[in-house]
Coordinates of C-alpha atoms in Angstrom, one line a residue:
X1 CA -0.1 0.1 0.1
X2 CA 1.4 3.5 -0.9
X3 CA 1.9 6.0 1.5
X4 CA 0.9 9.1 0.4
X5 CA 1.9 12.8 1.9
X6 CA -1.8 14.4 2.4
X7 CA -2.5 18.1 2.6
X8 CA -5.7 19.0 3.5
X9 CA -7.0 22.4 3.3
X10 CA -10.2 23.1 5.5
X11 CA -10.5 21.6 9.1
X12 CA -14.6 20.9 8.8
X13 CA -16.3 17.5 8.7
X14 CA -15.5 16.5 5.6
X15 CA -11.8 17.3 5.7
X16 CA -11.3 15.9 9.0
X17 CA -12.9 12.7 8.1
X18 CA -10.5 12.1 5.5
X19 CA -7.5 12.9 7.5
X20 CA -8.6 10.6 10.1
X21 CA -9.0 8.0 7.3
X22 CA -6.0 8.4 5.3
X23 CA -3.8 8.1 8.4
X24 CA -5.6 4.7 9.6
X25 CA -4.7 3.5 6.2
X26 CA -1.1 4.2 6.4
X27 CA -0.5 7.8 5.0
X28 CA 0.5 10.7 6.2
X29 CA -1.5 14.0 6.5
X30 CA -1.4 17.8 7.4
X31 CA -4.3 19.8 7.7
X32 CA -4.3 23.7 7.6
X33 CA -7.2 25.5 8.7
X34 CA -7.7 29.4 7.8
X35 CA -8.9 30.1 11.8
X36 CA -7.4 30.6 14.5
X37 CA -9.4 28.0 15.9
X38 CA -10.7 24.6 14.8
X39 CA -14.5 25.2 15.9
X40 CA -18.0 23.6 14.5
X41 CA -20.4 26.4 12.0
X42 CA -23.7 25.0 12.2
X43 CA -25.6 23.4 15.0
X44 CA -26.8 20.1 14.5
X45 CA -27.6 17.6 11.5
X46 CA -29.5 14.4 10.9
X47 CA -27.1 11.3 10.2
X48 CA -28.3 9.0 7.4
X49 CA -27.8 5.4 6.7
X50 CA -24.8 6.4 3.9
X51 CA -23.7 9.3 6.8
X52 CA -23.3 6.2 9.4
X53 CA -21.7 3.6 7.3
X54 CA -19.2 5.9 6.2
X55 CA -18.8 6.5 10.1
X56 CA -18.3 3.2 10.9
X57 CA -15.3 3.0 8.3
X58 CA -13.9 5.2 10.7
X59 CA -14.5 3.6 13.8
X60 CA -16.9 6.2 15.3
X61 CA -20.5 5.5 14.4
X62 CA -20.9 3.7 18.3
X63 CA -19.1 6.8 19.6
X64 CA -20.9 9.4 17.7
X65 CA -24.4 7.9 18.1
X66 CA -24.1 7.5 21.9
X67 CA -23.5 11.0 21.9
X68 CA -26.6 11.9 19.9
X69 CA -30.3 10.3 19.8
X70 CA -32.3 7.8 17.4
X71 CA -35.1 9.3 15.5
X72 CA -37.5 6.4 14.6
X73 CA -40.5 8.4 13.6
X74 CA -41.2 12.0 11.2
X75 CA -44.1 13.7 12.2
X76 CA -45.6 16.7 9.8
X77 CA -48.5 18.8 10.4
X78 CA -49.6 22.5 9.2
X79 CA -49.5 25.5 11.3
X80 CA -53.2 25.1 12.4
X81 CA -52.3 22.0 14.0
X82 CA -53.5 19.2 11.1
X83 CA -51.8 16.2 10.8
X84 CA -50.6 15.7 7.6
X85 CA -48.2 12.5 7.3
X86 CA -46.5 10.7 9.7
X87 CA -44.0 7.9 8.9
X88 CA -41.6 5.6 11.0
X89 CA -37.5 6.3 10.1
X90 CA -34.7 4.1 10.1
X91 CA -30.9 4.4 10.6
X92 CA -31.4 8.2 11.3
X93 CA -29.8 9.9 14.2
X94 CA -29.9 13.5 15.5
X95 CA -26.1 14.7 16.2
X96 CA -24.6 18.0 17.3
X97 CA -21.8 19.1 15.4
X98 CA -19.3 19.8 17.8
X99 CA -19.8 16.3 18.9
X100 CA -18.5 14.9 15.7
X101 CA -15.8 17.1 15.3
X102 CA -14.6 16.2 18.4
X103 CA -14.6 12.6 17.7
X104 CA -12.7 13.2 14.8
X105 CA -10.3 15.5 16.1
X106 CA -9.7 12.6 18.8
X107 CA -8.4 10.6 16.2
X108 CA -5.6 12.9 15.0
X109 CA -2.7 14.3 16.0
X110 CA -2.0 17.6 17.5
X111 CA 0.9 18.3 15.4
X112 CA -1.0 17.3 11.9
X113 CA -3.2 20.2 13.1
X114 CA -2.0 23.9 11.9
X115 CA -4.5 27.1 12.3
X116 CA -4.6 30.3 11.2
X117 CA -3.8 29.1 7.5
X118 CA -5.7 30.7 4.5
X119 CA -5.4 29.2 1.4
X120 CA -4.5 31.7 -1.4
X121 CA -2.9 29.6 -4.3
X122 CA -1.1 26.8 -5.5
X123 CA 2.4 26.3 -7.0
X124 CA 2.2 24.6 -10.0
X125 CA 4.5 22.1 -11.7
X126 CA 5.2 21.8 -15.7
X127 CA 3.1 18.5 -15.5
X128 CA -0.2 20.6 -13.9
X129 CA 0.7 19.2 -10.6
X130 CA 0.4 21.4 -7.4
X131 CA 3.5 21.7 -5.9
X132 CA 3.1 24.1 -3.0
X133 CA 0.1 25.4 -1.2
X134 CA 0.5 29.2 -0.3
X135 CA -1.0 30.7 2.6
X136 CA -1.8 34.1 3.6
X137 CA 0.7 34.4 6.5
X138 CA 3.5 33.9 3.7
X139 CA 4.4 30.1 4.2
X140 CA 3.9 27.3 2.0
X141 CA 3.1 23.3 2.7
X142 CA 4.7 20.8 0.4
X143 CA 2.7 17.3 -0.4
X144 CA 2.2 14.6 -2.8
X145 CA -1.7 15.5 -2.8
X146 CA -4.0 18.2 -1.8
X147 CA -7.5 18.1 -0.6
X148 CA -9.8 21.0 -0.6
X149 CA -12.2 20.6 1.8
X150 CA -12.6 24.3 2.4
X151 CA -16.3 25.1 2.2
X152 CA -19.2 26.3 0.2
X153 CA -17.1 29.2 -0.9
X154 CA -14.3 27.3 -1.2
X155 CA -11.0 29.0 -2.8
X156 CA -9.7 25.7 -3.3
X157 CA -12.4 25.4 -6.0
X158 CA -12.0 29.0 -7.6
X159 CA -8.3 28.0 -8.3
X160 CA -9.2 24.9 -10.2
X161 CA -12.1 25.5 -11.6
X162 CA -12.5 29.3 -11.7
X163 CA -15.6 29.5 -14.2
X164 CA -18.3 28.2 -11.1
X165 CA -19.7 30.5 -9.4
X166 CA -22.3 30.9 -6.4
X167 CA -25.9 32.2 -6.6
X168 CA -28.2 32.3 -3.5
X169 CA -30.8 30.0 -2.7
X170 CA -34.1 31.2 -2.1
X171 CA -35.0 29.1 1.3
X172 CA -32.8 30.0 3.9
X173 CA -32.5 28.4 7.3
X174 CA -32.4 29.5 11.2
X175 CA -31.2 26.9 13.4
X176 CA -30.9 27.1 17.3
X177 CA -31.1 25.0 20.4
X178 CA -33.2 24.4 23.2
X179 CA -33.0 22.3 26.1
X180 CA -35.4 19.7 26.3
X181 CA -36.3 19.3 29.7
X182 CA -37.9 23.2 29.5
X183 CA -40.0 21.9 26.5
X184 CA -40.7 18.2 27.8
X185 CA -39.2 16.4 24.9
X186 CA -36.3 15.0 27.0
X187 CA -37.8 11.2 25.9
X188 CA -38.6 11.9 22.4
X189 CA -37.1 10.0 19.5
X190 CA -39.5 12.0 16.8
X191 CA -38.4 14.8 14.4
X192 CA -41.4 16.8 13.9
X193 CA -41.9 19.2 11.2
X194 CA -44.7 22.2 11.0
X195 CA -45.6 23.6 7.8
X196 CA -47.7 26.7 6.8
X197 CA -50.1 25.3 4.9
X198 CA -49.5 28.1 2.2
X199 CA -46.2 26.9 1.8
X200 CA -42.6 28.8 1.9
X201 CA -42.7 28.5 6.0
X202 CA -41.8 25.5 8.3
X203 CA -40.5 24.8 11.7
X204 CA -39.0 21.6 12.5
X205 CA -37.5 20.0 15.6
X206 CA -35.5 16.9 16.8
X207 CA -33.5 16.2 19.5
X208 CA -29.9 16.0 19.7
X209 CA -28.6 14.1 22.7
X210 CA -30.1 16.5 26.1
X211 CA -30.9 19.4 23.7
X212 CA -33.5 19.9 21.1
X213 CA -32.4 21.5 17.5
X214 CA -34.5 23.4 16.3
X215 CA -35.3 25.1 12.9
X216 CA -36.8 27.5 10.6
X217 CA -37.1 27.4 7.3
X218 CA -38.3 30.3 5.6
X219 CA -38.6 31.6 1.7
X220 CA -37.0 34.8 1.7
X221 CA -39.0 36.4 -1.2
X222 CA -41.8 36.2 1.2
X223 CA -40.6 36.4 4.8
X224 CA -37.3 38.9 4.3
X225 CA -34.8 38.8 7.3
X226 CA -33.7 42.6 7.6
X227 CA -31.0 41.7 10.5
X228 CA -28.6 39.0 11.3
X229 CA -28.1 40.3 15.2
X230 CA -29.4 37.9 18.1
X231 CA -32.1 40.9 18.6
X232 CA -33.2 41.1 14.8
X233 CA -33.3 37.2 14.7
X234 CA -35.1 36.5 17.4
X235 CA -37.9 39.7 16.6
X236 CA -38.1 38.1 13.0
X237 CA -38.8 34.6 14.7
X238 CA -41.3 36.2 16.8
X239 CA -43.3 38.3 14.2
X240 CA -43.1 36.0 11.5
X241 CA -44.6 33.0 13.9
X242 CA -47.1 34.5 15.5
X243 CA -50.0 32.1 16.1
X244 CA -48.2 29.2 15.5
X245 CA -48.9 26.1 17.8
X246 CA -47.9 26.7 21.1
X247 CA -44.8 24.2 20.7
X248 CA -43.5 26.4 18.5
X249 CA -43.8 29.4 21.2
X250 CA -42.6 27.8 24.2
X251 CA -39.3 26.6 21.9
X252 CA -38.8 30.2 20.8
X253 CA -39.2 31.5 24.7
X254 CA -36.6 29.1 25.5
X255 CA -34.1 30.0 22.6
X256 CA -30.6 32.0 23.3
X257 CA -30.4 33.7 20.0
X258 CA -26.7 34.6 20.7
X259 CA -26.0 31.1 19.6
X260 CA -28.3 30.7 16.7
X261 CA -27.1 30.5 13.4
X262 CA -29.1 31.9 10.0
X263 CA -27.8 29.4 7.2
X264 CA -28.1 31.8 4.0
X265 CA -27.7 28.7 1.7
X266 CA -25.7 29.1 -2.1
X267 CA -25.7 26.9 -4.5
X268 CA -23.0 26.6 -7.8
X269 CA -25.2 28.1 -10.9
X270 CA -23.5 25.3 -12.7
X271 CA -22.4 22.1 -10.4
X272 CA -19.1 20.8 -11.1
X273 CA -18.8 17.2 -13.3
X274 CA -15.2 16.6 -11.9
X275 CA -13.7 17.1 -8.5
X276 CA -10.2 16.5 -9.1
X277 CA -7.4 18.6 -10.9
X278 CA -4.1 16.8 -11.3
X279 CA -3.3 15.5 -7.8
X280 CA -5.8 18.2 -6.1
X281 CA -9.3 17.1 -5.0
X282 CA -12.4 18.7 -4.1
X283 CA -15.0 17.1 -1.2
X284 CA -18.2 18.0 0.8
X285 CA -19.0 21.7 0.5
X286 CA -16.4 22.1 -1.6
X287 CA -17.4 19.8 -4.4
X288 CA -20.9 19.7 -4.4
X289 CA -22.9 22.3 -1.8
X290 CA -26.3 20.8 -1.2
X291 CA -29.8 22.2 -0.5
X292 CA -30.0 22.2 3.3
X293 CA -33.6 20.5 2.8
X294 CA -32.2 17.0 1.9
X295 CA -29.9 16.5 5.2
X296 CA -27.3 15.3 3.1
X297 CA -24.8 17.5 3.4
X298 CA -22.8 16.1 6.1
X299 CA -23.9 12.4 5.0
X300 CA -22.6 13.1 2.2
X301 CA -19.0 14.8 2.9
X302 CA -18.6 11.9 5.1
X303 CA -18.9 9.6 2.0
X304 CA -16.7 11.6 -0.2
X305 CA -13.7 11.7 2.8
X306 CA -13.8 7.2 3.0
X307 CA -14.1 7.0 -1.0
X308 CA -11.4 9.4 -1.6
X309 CA -9.2 7.7 1.3
X310 CA -9.9 4.4 0.0
X311 CA -8.8 5.5 -3.7
X312 CA -5.9 7.3 -2.6
X313 CA -4.5 4.0 -0.5
X314 CA -5.4 1.5 -3.2
X315 CA -3.7 4.0 -5.7
X316 CA -6.7 3.9 -7.7
X317 CA -7.3 6.6 -10.6
X318 CA -9.0 9.7 -8.9
X319 CA -11.1 10.5 -12.3
X320 CA -13.3 7.0 -10.6
X321 CA -13.6 8.6 -7.7
X322 CA -14.7 12.4 -9.3
X323 CA -17.1 10.4 -11.8
X324 CA -18.7 8.2 -9.4
X325 CA -19.2 11.0 -6.5
X326 CA -20.3 13.3 -9.3
X327 CA -23.2 10.9 -10.5
X328 CA -24.1 10.2 -6.7
X329 CA -24.6 13.3 -5.9
X330 CA -26.6 14.9 -8.7
X331 CA -29.4 12.7 -7.5
X332 CA -28.9 14.2 -4.1
X333 CA -28.9 17.6 -6.0
X334 CA -31.8 17.0 -8.1
X335 CA -34.0 15.7 -5.1
X336 CA -33.2 18.8 -3.2
X337 CA -34.9 20.9 -5.6
X338 CA -37.7 18.8 -5.8
X339 CA -38.1 19.5 -2.1
X340 CA -37.7 23.0 -2.6
X341 CA -40.1 23.3 -5.3
X342 CA -42.4 21.5 -3.0
X343 CA -41.8 23.7 0.4
X344 CA -42.5 26.6 -1.6
X345 CA -45.8 25.8 -2.9
X346 CA -49.2 25.7 -0.8
X347 CA -49.4 21.5 1.1
X348 CA -51.0 19.1 -0.9
X349 CA -52.1 15.6 -0.1
X350 CA -49.0 14.0 -0.5
X351 CA -46.1 15.8 1.1
X352 CA -42.3 14.6 1.0
X353 CA -40.1 13.8 3.9
X354 CA -37.4 16.2 3.8
X355 CA -34.9 13.5 3.5
X356 CA -32.8 12.4 0.4
X357 CA -31.4 9.1 0.5
X358 CA -33.8 5.8 -0.3
X359 CA -36.0 4.7 -2.9
X360 CA -39.4 5.0 -0.1
X361 CA -41.9 7.7 -0.3
X362 CA -40.2 11.2 0.2
X363 CA -36.6 10.0 -0.3
X364 CA -34.0 9.6 -3.5

């Protein structure tokens, strides 16, 4: 098995997972993060079957699942309290992002992590291979392989494929935490969602450990959020959700909006059809930003990581990684567009479950 020196540019879920798996398969790795500390952005997510399988490969499934909460049921109602759908869930776990980041970091030696390293450009060899990564602080890094896992606004992607630009997505998410005990939801294993019957507005909530993560999804055309300050977000939420069911009002009152995260999603106007140039690879949001409605961002990022690590360990053609993952992710993107169209429209008699994975109703 060949041993490669790998430089991972970006310490999010995909980059850290790749670093862990590459190390476990015998490779050498250094991770470079632009911020002064490695910390989780966003609050929580739903791990699905593909993400759990990737965690199994990483040897972290039991640890991560133990800190989360298994989700066994999905329930949908409208904002007037009428139940619209109910379905059992399999292989779905609510997990705090910080818990997953901590689990990944626990498998990497501190000497392999480098913060304050904002990627600027590559130095290329005559053979169209990256020889060095240059950072804003004037330092450089050399490696056999470079992996761009630096998020939606990827500087690595801009170097490889400069013609691909980002555009805003119409549906945004405001994500918050609230204590389960204060809400009487400490024993629940249900993923619940409440939608406005006219479309374009929803509240969802699910347990994650000893907290509830809840989110308001909103059509920015109909419900513009004018201030991203904590006070502005709190006022916007209360104003937008006046008259919604009591559980929504309890969620609002139990929330510290200074800890909330406004997720203003973006998409590539022309999705990438390949994720590799020479010895540089993209993964996670750097390769394929996904609509939040699919709940596939983290799951597909974990899949990318173990798939790419396997390709490097086996000296497999990186074009195969690129082609296979791009084809796979295209299905998530298509499902996300379908889910968004359904979300924006008035509720009909056959609402979709907001998860993209299997061939069951409402999922990919």
